[in-house]
Amino acid sequence: MEIKSYQDQAELFVKEYLLSDSIIPYTSVICGICACMMVYDLTQLFCNVYFKSYPSLSKIKQIEWISRSISTFHAIFIAIMSLYFVFWSDLYSDHQYADLVAFRSSALSTFTLGVSVGYFLVDLGMIIWFYPFLGGMEYVLHHLLAVAAVAYSMLTGEGQLYTFMVLISETTTPGINLRWYLDTAGMKRSRAYLINGVVIFVAWLVARIILFVYLFYHLYLHYDQVKQLNTYGRMLIVIVPSVLSVMNLMWFGKIIKGMRKTLAKRK
């Protein structure tokens, strides 16, 4: 009975405090930061035990190895949740609810965005702390835009559908990180490296080019709703995807050049 009582108290605490509507954003950001710290420690422990080449890497290479592990875990989490909300959940369906799709949110969608904010804050901090070894100014700009847009959507509940559409682009991150691992392991001439390049090309084309076209088409169809957002919300929903689209096209060009070099070396 005593154990049951403690369990009931714990469930009540989680429901009324940690998952109450007013505190979900702050709880979720903290959870995201803590999750990043946990992955950091576990990756360091795992690599020291199972990867013989890891201890021989330079300090900055070890930091980048761990940083990419954190971004991979976040990418898997947010990609799955974003795909669910955009394509399978009824939350943003045009035919399911009477209220405007641009203003819809739920406790789960807000919590998910908060976890992502926590990750972007941690990763941005690491990029700035070790600048420019973990990424140049384009990475800083990318993360600043991500923090601003995702945090705004999390706190206000506005434009969450479009935020999740943009976050689907994180599906390309595991492939990009795997390519770095293969390169670091000296496997640039391996079949795995070639297959990885093809997968990245297809995933980038779908998740960062075609999907953004669909996003702007959806914005066009629902522009009467978007106009009802406040000025800051409208700016973020339109400007952030536009800037990211340009960056995605630039990076896509680099991916194509990289594939050409890889294929040329294999001939």
CSV table of C-alpha atoms in Angstrom, one decimal:
chain,number,residue,atom,x,y,z
A,1,MET,CA,0.0,0.0,0.0
A,2,GLU,CA,2.8,2.4,0.9
A,3,ILE,CA,4.5,1.7,-2.5
A,4,LYS,CA,1.2,2.4,-4.3
A,5,SER,CA,0.8,5.7,-2.4
A,6,TYR,CA,4.3,6.8,-3.5
A,7,GLN,CA,3.4,5.8,-7.1
A,8,ASP,CA,0.2,7.8,-7.0
A,9,GLN,CA,2.0,10.9,-5.6
A,10,ALA,CA,4.6,10.6,-8.4
A,11,GLU,CA,2.0,10.3,-11.1
A,12,LEU,CA,0.2,13.3,-9.6
A,13,PHE,CA,3.4,15.4,-9.6
A,14,VAL,CA,4.2,14.5,-13.2
A,15,LYS,CA,0.6,15.3,-14.4
A,16,GLU,CA,0.0,18.5,-12.4
A,17,TYR,CA,3.4,20.0,-12.4
A,18,LEU,CA,5.9,18.6,-14.9
A,19,LEU,CA,3.2,18.2,-17.6
A,20,SER,CA,0.9,21.1,-16.8
A,21,ASP,CA,0.2,23.4,-19.8
A,22,SER,CA,2.0,26.4,-18.2
A,23,ILE,CA,5.3,24.6,-17.4
A,24,ILE,CA,5.6,22.1,-20.3
A,25,PRO,CA,7.9,24.4,-22.4
A,26,TYR,CA,10.4,24.9,-19.5
A,27,THR,CA,10.2,21.2,-18.4
A,28,SER,CA,10.8,20.0,-22.0
A,29,VAL,CA,13.8,22.3,-22.6
A,30,ILE,CA,15.4,21.0,-19.4
A,31,CYS,CA,14.7,17.4,-20.5
A,32,GLY,CA,16.3,18.1,-23.9
A,33,ILE,CA,19.4,19.6,-22.2
A,34,CYS,CA,19.6,16.7,-19.8
A,35,ALA,CA,19.2,14.1,-22.6
A,36,CYS,CA,22.1,15.7,-24.5
A,37,MET,CA,24.3,15.5,-21.4
A,38,MET,CA,23.4,11.9,-20.9
A,39,VAL,CA,24.2,11.0,-24.5
A,40,TYR,CA,27.4,12.9,-24.1
A,41,ASP,CA,28.6,10.8,-21.2
A,42,LEU,CA,27.3,7.5,-22.6
A,43,THR,CA,29.0,8.1,-25.9
A,44,GLN,CA,32.3,8.9,-24.3
A,45,LEU,CA,32.1,5.8,-22.2
A,46,PHE,CA,31.0,3.6,-25.1
A,47,CYS,CA,33.6,4.8,-27.5
A,48,ASN,CA,36.5,4.4,-25.0
A,49,VAL,CA,35.5,0.8,-24.5
A,50,TYR,CA,34.4,-0.4,-28.0
A,51,PHE,CA,36.3,1.9,-30.4
A,52,LYS,CA,40.1,1.3,-30.2
A,53,SER,CA,40.8,4.3,-32.5
A,54,TYR,CA,38.8,6.7,-30.4
A,55,PRO,CA,41.4,7.4,-27.7
A,56,SER,CA,44.0,8.1,-30.3
A,57,LEU,CA,42.0,10.9,-31.9
A,58,SER,CA,42.8,14.5,-31.1
A,59,LYS,CA,40.7,16.2,-28.4
A,60,ILE,CA,38.7,18.3,-30.9
A,61,LYS,CA,38.0,15.1,-33.0
A,62,GLN,CA,36.7,13.4,-29.9
A,63,ILE,CA,34.5,16.3,-29.1
A,64,GLU,CA,33.2,16.3,-32.7
A,65,TRP,CA,32.6,12.6,-32.5
A,66,ILE,CA,30.4,13.0,-29.4
A,67,SER,CA,28.7,16.1,-30.8
A,68,ARG,CA,27.7,14.2,-33.8
A,69,SER,CA,26.3,11.4,-31.6
A,70,ILE,CA,24.1,13.9,-29.8
A,71,SER,CA,22.9,15.3,-33.1
A,72,THR,CA,22.1,11.8,-34.4
A,73,PHE,CA,20.0,10.9,-31.4
A,74,HIS,CA,18.2,14.2,-31.6
A,75,ALA,CA,17.6,13.8,-35.4
A,76,ILE,CA,16.1,10.3,-34.9
A,77,PHE,CA,13.8,11.5,-32.2
A,78,ILE,CA,12.6,14.7,-33.8
A,79,ALA,CA,12.3,13.2,-37.3
A,80,ILE,CA,10.0,10.4,-36.0
A,81,MET,CA,7.9,12.8,-34.0
A,82,SER,CA,7.7,15.3,-36.9
A,83,LEU,CA,6.7,12.7,-39.4
A,84,TYR,CA,4.0,11.5,-37.0
A,85,PHE,CA,2.5,15.0,-36.4
A,86,VAL,CA,2.6,16.0,-40.1
A,87,PHE,CA,1.5,12.9,-41.8
A,88,TRP,CA,-0.2,10.6,-39.3
A,89,SER,CA,-1.6,12.6,-36.4
A,90,ASP,CA,-5.1,14.2,-36.7
A,91,LEU,CA,-3.9,17.3,-34.8
A,92,TYR,CA,-3.2,19.3,-38.0
A,93,SER,CA,-5.8,17.7,-40.3
A,94,ASP,CA,-7.9,20.1,-42.2
A,95,HIS,CA,-11.0,17.9,-41.8
A,96,GLN,CA,-10.6,16.9,-38.1
A,97,TYR,CA,-11.1,20.2,-36.2
A,98,ALA,CA,-12.9,23.4,-36.7
A,99,ASP,CA,-10.2,25.8,-35.4
A,100,LEU,CA,-7.4,27.1,-37.6
A,101,VAL,CA,-4.5,24.7,-38.4
A,102,ALA,CA,-1.9,27.5,-37.9
A,103,PHE,CA,-2.9,27.8,-34.2
A,104,ARG,CA,-3.2,24.2,-33.2
A,105,SER,CA,-1.0,22.6,-30.6
A,106,SER,CA,-1.1,19.9,-27.9
A,107,ALA,CA,0.8,19.0,-24.8
A,108,LEU,CA,2.8,16.4,-26.7
A,109,SER,CA,3.6,18.6,-29.6
A,110,THR,CA,4.8,21.4,-27.3
A,111,PHE,CA,6.9,19.0,-25.2
A,112,THR,CA,8.5,17.6,-28.4
A,113,LEU,CA,9.5,21.1,-29.6
A,114,GLY,CA,10.9,21.9,-26.2
A,115,VAL,CA,13.2,18.9,-26.3
A,116,SER,CA,14.4,20.1,-29.7
A,117,VAL,CA,15.0,23.6,-28.3
A,118,GLY,CA,17.1,22.1,-25.5
A,119,TYR,CA,19.2,20.2,-28.1
A,120,PHE,CA,19.7,23.3,-30.3
A,121,LEU,CA,20.8,25.3,-27.3
A,122,VAL,CA,23.4,22.7,-26.3
A,123,ASP,CA,24.7,22.2,-29.8
A,124,LEU,CA,24.9,26.0,-30.4
A,125,GLY,CA,26.8,26.4,-27.2
A,126,MET,CA,29.3,23.7,-28.3
A,127,ILE,CA,29.7,25.2,-31.7
A,128,ILE,CA,30.4,28.7,-30.3
A,129,TRP,CA,32.7,27.3,-27.5
A,130,PHE,CA,34.8,25.4,-30.0
A,131,TYR,CA,34.4,27.7,-32.9
A,132,PRO,CA,35.2,27.2,-35.7
A,133,PHE,CA,36.2,23.5,-35.3
A,134,LEU,CA,32.6,22.2,-35.1
A,135,GLY,CA,31.2,24.4,-37.8
A,136,GLY,CA,31.5,27.8,-39.4
A,137,MET,CA,29.2,30.9,-39.3
A,138,GLU,CA,26.6,29.1,-41.5
A,139,TYR,CA,26.1,26.6,-38.6
A,140,VAL,CA,25.7,29.4,-36.1
A,141,LEU,CA,23.1,31.1,-38.3
A,142,HIS,CA,21.3,27.8,-38.9
A,143,HIS,CA,21.1,27.1,-35.1
A,144,LEU,CA,20.1,30.6,-34.2
A,145,LEU,CA,17.2,30.5,-36.7
A,146,ALA,CA,16.2,27.1,-35.4
A,147,VAL,CA,16.2,28.2,-31.8
A,148,ALA,CA,14.2,31.4,-32.6
A,149,ALA,CA,11.6,29.6,-34.7
A,150,VAL,CA,11.2,26.4,-32.6
A,151,ALA,CA,11.1,28.3,-29.3
A,152,TYR,CA,8.5,30.8,-30.6
A,153,SER,CA,6.3,27.9,-31.8
A,154,MET,CA,6.7,26.1,-28.5
A,155,LEU,CA,5.9,29.1,-26.3
A,156,THR,CA,2.9,30.4,-28.4
A,157,GLY,CA,1.5,27.3,-30.0
A,158,GLU,CA,1.5,29.1,-33.3
A,159,GLY,CA,2.7,27.6,-36.6
A,160,GLN,CA,3.7,24.3,-35.0
A,161,LEU,CA,2.7,22.4,-38.2
A,162,TYR,CA,5.2,24.3,-40.3
A,163,THR,CA,7.8,24.0,-37.6
A,164,PHE,CA,7.5,20.2,-37.7
A,165,MET,CA,7.6,20.3,-41.5
A,166,VAL,CA,11.0,22.0,-41.3
A,167,LEU,CA,12.2,19.7,-38.6
A,168,ILE,CA,11.5,16.6,-40.8
A,169,SER,CA,14.7,17.8,-42.6
A,170,GLU,CA,16.6,16.4,-39.6
A,171,THR,CA,16.2,12.9,-41.3
A,172,THR,CA,19.3,13.7,-43.3
A,173,THR,CA,21.5,14.3,-40.2
A,174,PRO,CA,22.3,10.6,-39.3
A,175,GLY,CA,23.5,10.0,-42.8
A,176,ILE,CA,25.7,13.1,-42.8
A,177,ASN,CA,27.2,12.1,-39.4
A,178,LEU,CA,27.8,8.5,-40.6
A,179,ARG,CA,29.7,9.9,-43.5
A,180,TRP,CA,32.0,11.8,-41.1
A,181,TYR,CA,32.5,8.6,-39.0
A,182,LEU,CA,33.4,6.6,-42.2
A,183,ASP,CA,35.8,9.4,-43.3
A,184,THR,CA,37.4,9.5,-39.8
A,185,ALA,CA,37.8,5.7,-39.8
A,186,GLY,CA,39.6,5.9,-43.2
A,187,MET,CA,36.9,4.3,-45.2
A,188,LYS,CA,36.4,6.8,-48.0
A,189,ARG,CA,37.0,4.2,-50.6
A,190,SER,CA,34.7,1.6,-49.1
A,191,ARG,CA,31.3,0.5,-50.6
A,192,ALA,CA,29.6,1.7,-47.4
A,193,TYR,CA,30.9,5.3,-48.1
A,194,LEU,CA,29.5,5.2,-51.7
A,195,ILE,CA,26.1,3.9,-50.6
A,196,ASN,CA,26.0,6.5,-47.8
A,197,GLY,CA,26.6,9.2,-50.4
A,198,VAL,CA,23.7,8.0,-52.5
A,199,VAL,CA,21.4,7.8,-49.5
A,200,ILE,CA,22.3,11.3,-48.5
A,201,PHE,CA,21.6,12.6,-52.0
A,202,VAL,CA,18.2,11.0,-52.1
A,203,ALA,CA,17.3,12.0,-48.5
A,204,TRP,CA,18.4,15.6,-49.0
A,205,LEU,CA,16.5,15.9,-52.2
A,206,VAL,CA,13.3,14.6,-50.5
A,207,ALA,CA,13.6,16.1,-47.0
A,208,ARG,CA,15.3,19.4,-47.8
A,209,ILE,CA,14.2,20.3,-51.3
A,210,ILE,CA,10.9,18.7,-52.3
A,211,LEU,CA,9.5,18.9,-48.7
A,212,PHE,CA,10.2,22.6,-48.6
A,213,VAL,CA,8.3,23.1,-51.9
A,214,TYR,CA,5.4,21.3,-50.3
A,215,LEU,CA,5.7,23.5,-47.2
A,216,PHE,CA,5.5,26.7,-49.2
A,217,TYR,CA,2.6,25.3,-51.2
A,218,HIS,CA,0.8,24.5,-47.9
A,219,LEU,CA,1.5,28.1,-46.7
A,220,TYR,CA,0.0,29.4,-49.9
A,221,LEU,CA,-3.2,27.3,-49.5
A,222,HIS,CA,-3.5,28.5,-45.8
A,223,TYR,CA,-2.3,32.0,-46.2
A,224,ASP,CA,-5.6,33.4,-44.9
A,225,GLN,CA,-4.8,31.7,-41.6
A,226,VAL,CA,-1.1,32.7,-41.6
A,227,LYS,CA,-2.1,36.3,-41.9
A,228,GLN,CA,-3.9,36.1,-38.6
A,229,LEU,CA,-0.6,35.3,-36.8
A,230,ASN,CA,1.1,38.2,-35.1
A,231,THR,CA,3.9,40.0,-37.1
A,232,TYR,CA,6.7,38.1,-35.4
A,233,GLY,CA,5.1,34.8,-36.1
A,234,ARG,CA,4.4,35.5,-39.7
A,235,MET,CA,8.1,36.6,-40.2
A,236,LEU,CA,9.4,33.4,-38.6
A,237,ILE,CA,7.1,31.1,-40.6
A,238,VAL,CA,8.0,32.8,-43.9
A,239,ILE,CA,11.6,34.0,-43.5
A,240,VAL,CA,13.1,31.0,-41.6
A,241,PRO,CA,12.1,28.4,-44.2
A,242,SER,CA,13.1,30.7,-47.0
A,243,VAL,CA,16.6,31.2,-45.6
A,244,LEU,CA,16.9,27.5,-44.8
A,245,SER,CA,15.8,26.7,-48.4
A,246,VAL,CA,18.7,28.8,-49.8
A,247,MET,CA,21.2,27.1,-47.4
A,248,ASN,CA,19.8,23.7,-48.3
A,249,LEU,CA,20.3,24.4,-52.0
A,250,MET,CA,23.9,25.5,-51.3
A,251,TRP,CA,24.7,22.4,-49.3
A,252,PHE,CA,23.0,20.3,-51.9
A,253,GLY,CA,25.4,21.6,-54.5
A,254,LYS,CA,28.3,20.6,-52.2
A,255,ILE,CA,26.8,17.1,-51.9
A,256,ILE,CA,26.7,16.7,-55.7
A,257,LYS,CA,30.3,17.9,-56.0
A,258,GLY,CA,31.3,15.5,-53.2
A,259,MET,CA,29.6,12.6,-55.0
A,260,ARG,CA,31.3,13.4,-58.3
A,261,LYS,CA,34.7,13.4,-56.6
A,262,THR,CA,33.9,10.1,-54.9
A,263,LEU,CA,32.8,8.5,-58.2
A,264,ALA,CA,35.9,9.9,-60.0
A,265,LYS,CA,38.3,8.4,-57.4
A,266,ARG,CA,36.6,4.9,-57.8
A,267,LYS,CA,37.2,4.8,-61.6
